[in-house]
mmCIF file of C-alpha atoms in Angstrom:
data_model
loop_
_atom_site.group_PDB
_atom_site.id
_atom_site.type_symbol
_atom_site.label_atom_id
_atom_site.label_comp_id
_atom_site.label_asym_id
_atom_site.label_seq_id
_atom_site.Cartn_x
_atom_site.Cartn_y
_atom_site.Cartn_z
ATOM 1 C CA UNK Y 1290 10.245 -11.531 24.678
ATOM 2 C CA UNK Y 1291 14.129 -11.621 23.724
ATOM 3 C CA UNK Y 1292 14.435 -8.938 21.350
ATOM 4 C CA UNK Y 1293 16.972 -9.782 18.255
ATOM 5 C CA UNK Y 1294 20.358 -7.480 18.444
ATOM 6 C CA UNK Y 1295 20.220 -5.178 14.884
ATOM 7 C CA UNK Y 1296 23.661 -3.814 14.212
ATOM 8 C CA UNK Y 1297 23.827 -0.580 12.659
ATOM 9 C CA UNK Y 1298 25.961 -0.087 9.456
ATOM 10 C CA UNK Y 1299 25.342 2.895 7.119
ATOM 11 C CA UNK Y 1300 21.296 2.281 5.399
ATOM 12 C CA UNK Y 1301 21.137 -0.960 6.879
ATOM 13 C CA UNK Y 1302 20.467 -2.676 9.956
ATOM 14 C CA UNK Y 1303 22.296 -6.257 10.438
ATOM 15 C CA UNK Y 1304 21.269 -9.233 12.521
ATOM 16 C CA UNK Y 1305 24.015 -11.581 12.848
ATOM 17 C CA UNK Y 1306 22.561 -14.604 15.036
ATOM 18 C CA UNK Y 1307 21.143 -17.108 12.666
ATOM 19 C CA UNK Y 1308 18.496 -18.145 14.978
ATOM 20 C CA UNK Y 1309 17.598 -14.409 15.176
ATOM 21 C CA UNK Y 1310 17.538 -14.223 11.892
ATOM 22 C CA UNK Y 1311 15.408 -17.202 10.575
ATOM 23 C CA UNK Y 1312 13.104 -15.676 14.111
ATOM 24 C CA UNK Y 1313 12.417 -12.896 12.390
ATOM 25 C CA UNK Y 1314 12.825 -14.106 8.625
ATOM 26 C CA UNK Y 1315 9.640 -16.678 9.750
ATOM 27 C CA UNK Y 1316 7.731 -13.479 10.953
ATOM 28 C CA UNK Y 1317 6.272 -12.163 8.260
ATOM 29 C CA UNK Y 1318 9.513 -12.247 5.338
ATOM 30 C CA UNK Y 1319 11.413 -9.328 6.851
ATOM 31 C CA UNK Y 1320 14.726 -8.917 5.710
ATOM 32 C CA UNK Y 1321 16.801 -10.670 3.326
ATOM 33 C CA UNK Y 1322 19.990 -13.275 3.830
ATOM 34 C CA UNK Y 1323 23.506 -11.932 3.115
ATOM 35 C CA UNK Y 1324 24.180 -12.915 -0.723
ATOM 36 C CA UNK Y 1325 20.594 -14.556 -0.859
ATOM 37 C CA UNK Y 1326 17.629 -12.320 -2.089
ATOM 38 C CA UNK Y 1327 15.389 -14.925 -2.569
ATOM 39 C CA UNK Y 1328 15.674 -17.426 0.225
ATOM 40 C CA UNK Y 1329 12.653 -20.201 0.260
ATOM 41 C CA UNK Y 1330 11.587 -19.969 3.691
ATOM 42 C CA UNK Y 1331 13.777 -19.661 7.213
ATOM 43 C CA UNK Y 1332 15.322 -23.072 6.210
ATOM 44 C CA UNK Y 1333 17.316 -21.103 3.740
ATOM 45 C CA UNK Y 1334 18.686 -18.914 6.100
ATOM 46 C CA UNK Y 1335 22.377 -19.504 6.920
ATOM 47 C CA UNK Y 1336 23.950 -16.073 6.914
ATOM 48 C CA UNK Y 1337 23.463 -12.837 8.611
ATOM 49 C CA UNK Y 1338 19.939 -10.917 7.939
ATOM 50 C CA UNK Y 1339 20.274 -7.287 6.308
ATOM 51 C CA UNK Y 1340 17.107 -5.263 7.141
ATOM 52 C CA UNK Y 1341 16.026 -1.924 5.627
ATOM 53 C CA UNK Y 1342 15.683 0.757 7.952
ATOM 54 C CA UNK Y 1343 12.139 1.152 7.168
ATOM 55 C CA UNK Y 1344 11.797 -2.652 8.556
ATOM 56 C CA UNK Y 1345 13.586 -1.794 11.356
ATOM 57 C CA UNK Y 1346 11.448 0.718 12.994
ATOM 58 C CA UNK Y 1347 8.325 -1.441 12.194
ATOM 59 C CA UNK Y 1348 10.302 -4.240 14.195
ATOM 60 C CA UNK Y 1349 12.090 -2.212 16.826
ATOM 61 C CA UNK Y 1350 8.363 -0.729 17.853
ATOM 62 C CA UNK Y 1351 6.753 -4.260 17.812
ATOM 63 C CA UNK Y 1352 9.550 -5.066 20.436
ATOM 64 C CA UNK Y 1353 11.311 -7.662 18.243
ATOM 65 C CA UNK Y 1354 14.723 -5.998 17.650
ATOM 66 C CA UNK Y 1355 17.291 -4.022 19.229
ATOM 67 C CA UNK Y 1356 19.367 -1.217 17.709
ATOM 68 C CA UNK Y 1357 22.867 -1.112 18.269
ATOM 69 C CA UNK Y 1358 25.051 1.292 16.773
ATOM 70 C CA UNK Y 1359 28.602 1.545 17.152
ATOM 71 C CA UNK Y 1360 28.122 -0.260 20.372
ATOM 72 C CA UNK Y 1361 25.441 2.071 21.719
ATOM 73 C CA UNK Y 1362 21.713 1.094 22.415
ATOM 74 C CA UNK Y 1363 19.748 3.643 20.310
ATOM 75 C CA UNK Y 1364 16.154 4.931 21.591
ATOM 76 C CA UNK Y 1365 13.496 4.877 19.114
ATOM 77 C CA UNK Y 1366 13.797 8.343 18.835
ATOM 78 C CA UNK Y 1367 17.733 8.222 18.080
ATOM 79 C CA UNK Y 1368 17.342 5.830 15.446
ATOM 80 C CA UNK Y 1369 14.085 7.586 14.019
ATOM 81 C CA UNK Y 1370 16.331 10.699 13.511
ATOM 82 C CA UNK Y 1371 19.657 8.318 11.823
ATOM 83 C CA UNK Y 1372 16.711 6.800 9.645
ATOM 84 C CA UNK Y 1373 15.463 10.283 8.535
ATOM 85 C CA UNK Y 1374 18.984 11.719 7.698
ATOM 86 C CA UNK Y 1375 20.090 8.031 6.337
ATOM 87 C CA UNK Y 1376 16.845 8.001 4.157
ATOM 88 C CA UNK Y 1377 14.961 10.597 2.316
ATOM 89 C CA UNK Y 1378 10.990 10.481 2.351
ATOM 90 C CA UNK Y 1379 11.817 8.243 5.066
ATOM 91 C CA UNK Y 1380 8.386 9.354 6.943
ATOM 92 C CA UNK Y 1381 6.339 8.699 4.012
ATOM 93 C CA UNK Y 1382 7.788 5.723 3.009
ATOM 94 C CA UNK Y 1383 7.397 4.264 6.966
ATOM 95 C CA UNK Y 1384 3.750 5.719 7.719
ATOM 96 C CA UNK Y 1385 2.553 3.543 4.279
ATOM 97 C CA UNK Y 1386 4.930 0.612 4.642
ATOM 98 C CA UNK Y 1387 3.565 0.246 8.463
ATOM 99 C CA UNK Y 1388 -0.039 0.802 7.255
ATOM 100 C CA UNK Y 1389 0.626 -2.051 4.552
ATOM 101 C CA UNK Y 1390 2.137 -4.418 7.672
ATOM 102 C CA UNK Y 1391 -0.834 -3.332 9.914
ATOM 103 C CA UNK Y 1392 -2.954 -4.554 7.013
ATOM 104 C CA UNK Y 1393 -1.683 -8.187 6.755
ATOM 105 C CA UNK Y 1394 0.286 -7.352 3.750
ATOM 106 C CA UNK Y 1395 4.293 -8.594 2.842
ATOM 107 C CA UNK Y 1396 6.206 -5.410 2.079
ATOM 108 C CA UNK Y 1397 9.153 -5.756 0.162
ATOM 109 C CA UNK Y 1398 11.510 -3.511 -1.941
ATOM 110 C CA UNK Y 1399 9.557 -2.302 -5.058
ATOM 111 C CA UNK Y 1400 12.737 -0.946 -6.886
ATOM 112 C CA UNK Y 1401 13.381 -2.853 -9.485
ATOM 113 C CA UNK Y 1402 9.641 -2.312 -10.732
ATOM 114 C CA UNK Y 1403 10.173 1.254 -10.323
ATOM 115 C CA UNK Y 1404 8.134 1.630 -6.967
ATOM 116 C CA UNK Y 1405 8.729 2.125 -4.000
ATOM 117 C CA UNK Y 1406 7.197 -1.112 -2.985
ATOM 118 C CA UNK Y 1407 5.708 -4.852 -4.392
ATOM 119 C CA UNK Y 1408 3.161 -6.347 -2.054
ATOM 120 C CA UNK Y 1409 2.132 -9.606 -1.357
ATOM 121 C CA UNK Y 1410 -0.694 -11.084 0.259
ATOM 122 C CA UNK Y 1411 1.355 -14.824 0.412
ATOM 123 C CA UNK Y 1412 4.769 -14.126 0.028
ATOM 124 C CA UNK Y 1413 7.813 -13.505 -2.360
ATOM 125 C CA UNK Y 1414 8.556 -16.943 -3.600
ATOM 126 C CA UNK Y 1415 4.653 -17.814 -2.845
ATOM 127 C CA UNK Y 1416 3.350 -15.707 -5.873
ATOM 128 C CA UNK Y 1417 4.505 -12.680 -8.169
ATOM 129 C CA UNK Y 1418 3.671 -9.498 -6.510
ATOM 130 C CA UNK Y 1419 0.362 -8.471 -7.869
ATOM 131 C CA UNK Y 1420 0.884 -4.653 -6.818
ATOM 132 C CA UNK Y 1421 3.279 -1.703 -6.524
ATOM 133 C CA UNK Y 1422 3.016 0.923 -4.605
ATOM 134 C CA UNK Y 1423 4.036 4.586 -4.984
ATOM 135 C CA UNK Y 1424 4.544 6.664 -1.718
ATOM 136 C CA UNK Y 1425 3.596 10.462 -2.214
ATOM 137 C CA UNK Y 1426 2.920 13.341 0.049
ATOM 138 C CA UNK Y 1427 -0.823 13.958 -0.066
ATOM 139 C CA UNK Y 1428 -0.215 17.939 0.731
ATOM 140 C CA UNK Y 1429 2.338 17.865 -2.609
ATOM 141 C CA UNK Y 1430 1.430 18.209 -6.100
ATOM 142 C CA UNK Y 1431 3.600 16.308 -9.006
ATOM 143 C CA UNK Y 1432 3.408 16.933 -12.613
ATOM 144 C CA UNK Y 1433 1.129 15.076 -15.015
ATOM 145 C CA UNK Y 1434 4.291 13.762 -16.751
ATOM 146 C CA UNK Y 1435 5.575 12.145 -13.712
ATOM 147 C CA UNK Y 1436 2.157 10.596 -13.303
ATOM 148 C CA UNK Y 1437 2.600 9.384 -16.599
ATOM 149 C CA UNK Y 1438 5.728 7.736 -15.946
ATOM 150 C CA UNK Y 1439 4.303 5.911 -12.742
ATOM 151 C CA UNK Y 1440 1.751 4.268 -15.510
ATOM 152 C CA UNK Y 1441 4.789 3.116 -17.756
ATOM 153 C CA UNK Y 1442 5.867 1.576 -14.647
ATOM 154 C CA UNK Y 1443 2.592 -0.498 -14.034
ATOM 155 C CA UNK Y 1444 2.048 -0.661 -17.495
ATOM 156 C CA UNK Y 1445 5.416 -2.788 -18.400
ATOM 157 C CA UNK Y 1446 5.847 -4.488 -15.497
ATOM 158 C CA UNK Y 1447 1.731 -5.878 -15.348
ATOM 159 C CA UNK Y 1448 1.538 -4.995 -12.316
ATOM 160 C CA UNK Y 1449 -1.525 -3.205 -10.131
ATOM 161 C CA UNK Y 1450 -0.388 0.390 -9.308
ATOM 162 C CA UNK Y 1451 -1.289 1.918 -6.143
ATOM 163 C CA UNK Y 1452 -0.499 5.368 -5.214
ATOM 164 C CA UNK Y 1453 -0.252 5.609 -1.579
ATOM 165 C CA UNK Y 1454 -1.045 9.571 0.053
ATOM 166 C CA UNK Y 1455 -0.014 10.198 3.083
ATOM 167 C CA UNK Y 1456 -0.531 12.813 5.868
ATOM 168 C CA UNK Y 1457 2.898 11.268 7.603
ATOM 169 C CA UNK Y 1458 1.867 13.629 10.679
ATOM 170 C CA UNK Y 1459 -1.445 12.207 11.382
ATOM 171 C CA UNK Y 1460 -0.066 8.631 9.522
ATOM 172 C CA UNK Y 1461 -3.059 8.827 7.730
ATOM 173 C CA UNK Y 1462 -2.974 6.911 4.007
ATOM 174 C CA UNK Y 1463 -5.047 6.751 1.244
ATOM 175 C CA UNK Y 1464 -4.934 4.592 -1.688
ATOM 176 C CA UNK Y 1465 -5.489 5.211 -5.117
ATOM 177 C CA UNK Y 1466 -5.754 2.679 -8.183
ATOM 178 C CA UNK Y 1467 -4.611 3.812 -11.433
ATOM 179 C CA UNK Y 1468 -3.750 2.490 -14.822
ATOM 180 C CA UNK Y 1469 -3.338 3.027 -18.457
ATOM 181 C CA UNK Y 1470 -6.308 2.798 -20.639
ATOM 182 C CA UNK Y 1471 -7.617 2.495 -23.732
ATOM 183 C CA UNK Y 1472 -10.493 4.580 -24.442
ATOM 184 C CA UNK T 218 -26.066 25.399 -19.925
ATOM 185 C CA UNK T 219 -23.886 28.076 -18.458
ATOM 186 C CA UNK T 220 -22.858 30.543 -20.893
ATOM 187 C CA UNK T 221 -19.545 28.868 -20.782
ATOM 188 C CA UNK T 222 -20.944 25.317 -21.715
ATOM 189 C CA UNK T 223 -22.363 27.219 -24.345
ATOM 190 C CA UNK T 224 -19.683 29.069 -26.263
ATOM 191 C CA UNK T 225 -17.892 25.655 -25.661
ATOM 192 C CA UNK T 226 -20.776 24.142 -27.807
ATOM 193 C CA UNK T 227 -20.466 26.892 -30.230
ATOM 194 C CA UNK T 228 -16.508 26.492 -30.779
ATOM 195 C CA UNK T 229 -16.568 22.926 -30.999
ATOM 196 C CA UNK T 230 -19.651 22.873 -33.828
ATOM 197 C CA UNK T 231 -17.526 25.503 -35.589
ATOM 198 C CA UNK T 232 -14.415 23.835 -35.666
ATOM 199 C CA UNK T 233 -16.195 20.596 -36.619
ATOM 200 C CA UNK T 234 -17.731 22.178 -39.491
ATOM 201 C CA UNK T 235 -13.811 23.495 -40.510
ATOM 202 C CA UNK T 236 -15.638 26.815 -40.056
ATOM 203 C CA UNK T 237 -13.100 29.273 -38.730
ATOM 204 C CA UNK T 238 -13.821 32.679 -38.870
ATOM 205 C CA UNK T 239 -12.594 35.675 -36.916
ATOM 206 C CA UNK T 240 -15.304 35.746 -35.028
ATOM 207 C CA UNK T 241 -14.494 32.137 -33.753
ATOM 208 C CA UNK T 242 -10.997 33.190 -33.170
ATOM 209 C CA UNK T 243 -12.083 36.520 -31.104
ATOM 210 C CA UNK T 244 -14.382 33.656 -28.575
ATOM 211 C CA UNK T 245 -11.432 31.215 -28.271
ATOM 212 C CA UNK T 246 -9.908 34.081 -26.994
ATOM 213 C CA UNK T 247 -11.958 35.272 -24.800
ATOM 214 C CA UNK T 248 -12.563 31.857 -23.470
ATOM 215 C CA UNK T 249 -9.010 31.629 -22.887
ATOM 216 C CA UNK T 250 -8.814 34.404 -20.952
ATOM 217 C CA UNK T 251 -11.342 33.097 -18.741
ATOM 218 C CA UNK T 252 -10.418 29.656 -18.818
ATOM 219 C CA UNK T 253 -6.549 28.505 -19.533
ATOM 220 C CA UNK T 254 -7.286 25.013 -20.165
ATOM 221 C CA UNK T 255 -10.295 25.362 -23.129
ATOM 222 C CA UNK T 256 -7.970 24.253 -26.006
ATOM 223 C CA UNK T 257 -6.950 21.102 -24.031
ATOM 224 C CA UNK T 258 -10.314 20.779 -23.344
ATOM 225 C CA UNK T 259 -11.506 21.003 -26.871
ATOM 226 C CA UNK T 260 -8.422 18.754 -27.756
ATOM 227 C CA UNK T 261 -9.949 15.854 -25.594
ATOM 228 C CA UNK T 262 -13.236 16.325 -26.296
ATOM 229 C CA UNK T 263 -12.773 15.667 -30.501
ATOM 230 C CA UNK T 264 -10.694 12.610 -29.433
ATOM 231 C CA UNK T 265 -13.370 11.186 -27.415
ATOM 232 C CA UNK T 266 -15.812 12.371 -29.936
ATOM 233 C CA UNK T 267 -13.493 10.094 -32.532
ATOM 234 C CA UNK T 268 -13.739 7.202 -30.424
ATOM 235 C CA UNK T 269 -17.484 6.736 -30.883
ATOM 236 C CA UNK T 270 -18.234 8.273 -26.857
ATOM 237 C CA UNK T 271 -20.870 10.809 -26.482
ATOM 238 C CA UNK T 272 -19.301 13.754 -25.075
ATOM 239 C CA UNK T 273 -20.384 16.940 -23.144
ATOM 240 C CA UNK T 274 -18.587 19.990 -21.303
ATOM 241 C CA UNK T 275 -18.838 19.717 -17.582
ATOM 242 C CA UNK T 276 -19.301 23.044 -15.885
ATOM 243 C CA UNK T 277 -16.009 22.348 -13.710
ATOM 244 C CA UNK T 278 -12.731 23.743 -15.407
ATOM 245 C CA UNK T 279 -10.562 20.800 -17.424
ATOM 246 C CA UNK T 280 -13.504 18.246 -16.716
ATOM 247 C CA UNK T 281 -15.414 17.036 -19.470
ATOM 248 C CA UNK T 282 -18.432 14.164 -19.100
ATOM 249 C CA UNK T 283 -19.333 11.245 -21.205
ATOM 250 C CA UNK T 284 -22.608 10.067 -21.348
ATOM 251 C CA UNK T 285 -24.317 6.944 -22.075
ATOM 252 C CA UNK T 286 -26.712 6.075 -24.674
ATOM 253 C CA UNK T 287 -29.564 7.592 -22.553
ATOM 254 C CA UNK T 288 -27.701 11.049 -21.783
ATOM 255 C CA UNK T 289 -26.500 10.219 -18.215
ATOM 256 C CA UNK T 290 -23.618 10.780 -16.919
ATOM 257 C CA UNK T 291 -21.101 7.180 -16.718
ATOM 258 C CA UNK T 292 -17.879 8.940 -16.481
ATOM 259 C CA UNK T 293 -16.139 11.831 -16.183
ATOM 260 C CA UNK T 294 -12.711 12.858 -17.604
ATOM 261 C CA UNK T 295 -9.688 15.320 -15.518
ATOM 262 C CA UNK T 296 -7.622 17.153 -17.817
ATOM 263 C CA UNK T 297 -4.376 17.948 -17.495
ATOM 264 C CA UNK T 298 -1.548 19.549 -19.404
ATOM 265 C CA UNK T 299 1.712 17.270 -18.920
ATOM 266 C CA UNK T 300 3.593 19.750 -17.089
ATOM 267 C CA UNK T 301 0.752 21.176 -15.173
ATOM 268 C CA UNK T 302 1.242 20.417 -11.571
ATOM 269 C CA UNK T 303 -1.705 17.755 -10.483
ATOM 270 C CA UNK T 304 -2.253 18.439 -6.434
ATOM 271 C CA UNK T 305 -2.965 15.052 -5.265
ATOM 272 C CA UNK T 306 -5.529 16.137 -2.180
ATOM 273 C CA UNK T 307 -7.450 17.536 -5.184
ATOM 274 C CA UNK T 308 -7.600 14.545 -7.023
ATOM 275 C CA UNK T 309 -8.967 12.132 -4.184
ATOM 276 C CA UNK T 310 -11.462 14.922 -3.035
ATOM 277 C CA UNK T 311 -12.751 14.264 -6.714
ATOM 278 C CA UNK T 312 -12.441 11.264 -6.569
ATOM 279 C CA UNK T 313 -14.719 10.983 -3.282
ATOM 280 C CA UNK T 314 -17.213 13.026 -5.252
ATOM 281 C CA UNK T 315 -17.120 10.413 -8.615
ATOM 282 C CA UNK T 316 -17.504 8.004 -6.039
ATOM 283 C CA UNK T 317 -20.789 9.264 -4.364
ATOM 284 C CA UNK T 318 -22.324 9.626 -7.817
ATOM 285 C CA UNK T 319 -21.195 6.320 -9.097
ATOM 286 C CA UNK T 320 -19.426 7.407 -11.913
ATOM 287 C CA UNK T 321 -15.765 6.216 -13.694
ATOM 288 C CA UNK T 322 -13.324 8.498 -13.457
ATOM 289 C CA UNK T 323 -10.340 9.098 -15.870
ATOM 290 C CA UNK T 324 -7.508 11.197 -16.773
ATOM 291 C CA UNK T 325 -6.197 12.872 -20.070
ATOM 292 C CA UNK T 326 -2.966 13.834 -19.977
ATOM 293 C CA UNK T 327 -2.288 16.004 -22.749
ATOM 294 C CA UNK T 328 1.377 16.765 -24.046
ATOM 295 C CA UNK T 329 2.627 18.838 -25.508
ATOM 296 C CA UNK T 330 2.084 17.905 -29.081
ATOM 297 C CA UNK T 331 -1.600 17.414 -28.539
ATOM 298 C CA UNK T 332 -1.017 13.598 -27.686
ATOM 299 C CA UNK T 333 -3.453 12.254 -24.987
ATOM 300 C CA UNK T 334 -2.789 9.496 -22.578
ATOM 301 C CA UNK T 335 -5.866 7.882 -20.461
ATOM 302 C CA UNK T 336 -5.770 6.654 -17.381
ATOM 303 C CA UNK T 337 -8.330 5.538 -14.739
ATOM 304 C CA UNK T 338 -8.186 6.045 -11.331
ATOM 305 C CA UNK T 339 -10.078 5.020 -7.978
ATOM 306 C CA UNK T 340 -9.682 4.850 -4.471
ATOM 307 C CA UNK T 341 -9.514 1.224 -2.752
ATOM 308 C CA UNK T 342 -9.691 0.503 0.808
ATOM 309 C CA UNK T 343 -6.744 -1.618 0.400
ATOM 310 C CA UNK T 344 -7.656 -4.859 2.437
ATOM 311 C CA UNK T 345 -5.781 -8.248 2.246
ATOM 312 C CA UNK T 346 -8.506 -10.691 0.805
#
């Protein structure tokens, strides 16, 4: 398999063929088109693909991309250790956004709900993400109040909450549903 | 009844009644000392108690148990202060446990002006249907 060159620049990875990038686009909705965050499908893909670093470990272990940076090839491990610097929680956030992938699931960005992600079972463009996910350490603790604010988050945005706990050494994840309620 | 679950049962009838004497004050104290979390505890229960749910102290620290019309256990409630730090490993290890017995589980989250906040909470298997 020809694996798609990813070009390294700061947080993001950068796939400048357009046939690369509708390739991997068509996968499973990785990525996003320069200037278009919510393409329809790989027909709407005419510009270079930005991927998150997150998505590019998933791909660059499934043999579908290549990381380049400043010219050089980068070994897994090279680019595992930029991604960890580049990105903080950045095993937590991978070991639950690769379980999610594992699982079928279409793992996008969950910012703008407050998350850290929105999953799919279609697609984004298909249907409204029917949950967010919050990635946590299962050996931390947090305070009640910032489990409270997790709830506003589900709560405003009607939107299933999961709380993903991890063991990122063992990759181990757990889910847990929770949501406001009236008693 | 432990002897916890029952001084719990005295302080609550007494402070139902409005009946405060010393005497009360001297066993919420003492509780205290054994247990950090029996005013949040009491806080939750006369809120439940308010909306219409049969209520009873469990014998686990900040967990209290509602019942259903027949006396058995349908749910049980975690308490927690809202700057208390909640260790998540705990929290699915009860959760495991609800599980097993079939019961609800919830959490009050108590501020700090006595306000309380439900929420329930379960584990999925999270599988694309």
């Amino acid at each position: 398999m020809t694996k798609s060159p990813a070009y390294l620049f700061g947080d993001r990875l950068v796939i400048f063929s357009i046939d690369d990038a509708k390739r991997i686009y068509s996968k499973s909705f990785f990525g996003k088109p320069l200037g278009n965050p919510k393409p329809k499908g790989a027909e709407d893909i005419n510009r270079a693909l930005e991927l998150s670093l997150i998505e590019g470990l998933y791909l660059l272990r499934k043999g579908e991309i290549e990381v380049i940076h400043e010219e050089k090839l980068l070994s897994e491990e090279e680019f595992m250790k930029y991604a960890k610097l580049a990105i903080p929680r950045f095993d937590i956030l991978f070991t639950v956004y690769n379980d999610l992938r594992e699982k079928g699931f279409v793992v996008r960005s969950g910012i703008k709900f407050g998350a850290d992600f929105a999953i799919y079972t279609l697609g984004p463009g298909m249907e409204h993400a029917p949950y967010v996910v919050i990635c946590l350490d299962a050996n931390s603790s947090i305070t009640a109040n910032q489990l409270m604010s997790f709830g506003r988050v589900s709560h405003s945005t009607r939107k299933k909450l999961i709380l993903a706990m991890t063991n990122a050494k063992i990759g181990s994840v757990k889910y847990i549903m929770f949501k406001w309620v009236k008693l | 009844m432990t002897e916890n679950e029952n001084e719990f049962s005295y302080i609550i009838e007494k402070l139902k009644d409005g009946n405060i004497t010393s005497q009360l004050i001297d066993k919420l104290i003492k509780y205290y000392k054994t247990d950090k979390n029996i005013w949040d505890e009491i806080v939750v229960y006369f809120d439940l108690k308010n909306k219409g749910k049969r209520v009873r102290k469990s014998k686990m620290s900040k967990v209290l148990e509602i019942l259903d019309s027949s006396g058995k256990v349908k749910s049980i409630v975690f308490i927690y202060m809202e700057n208390q730090p909640i260790i998540l490993d705990e929290i699915f290890k009860f959760l495991n446990m609800a599980k097993s017995l079939s019961l609800d589980v919830f959490l009050a989250i108590v501020d700090k002006y006595g306000d309380i906040t439900y929420y329930s909470i379960s584990s999925l298997s999270l599988a694309k249907v």
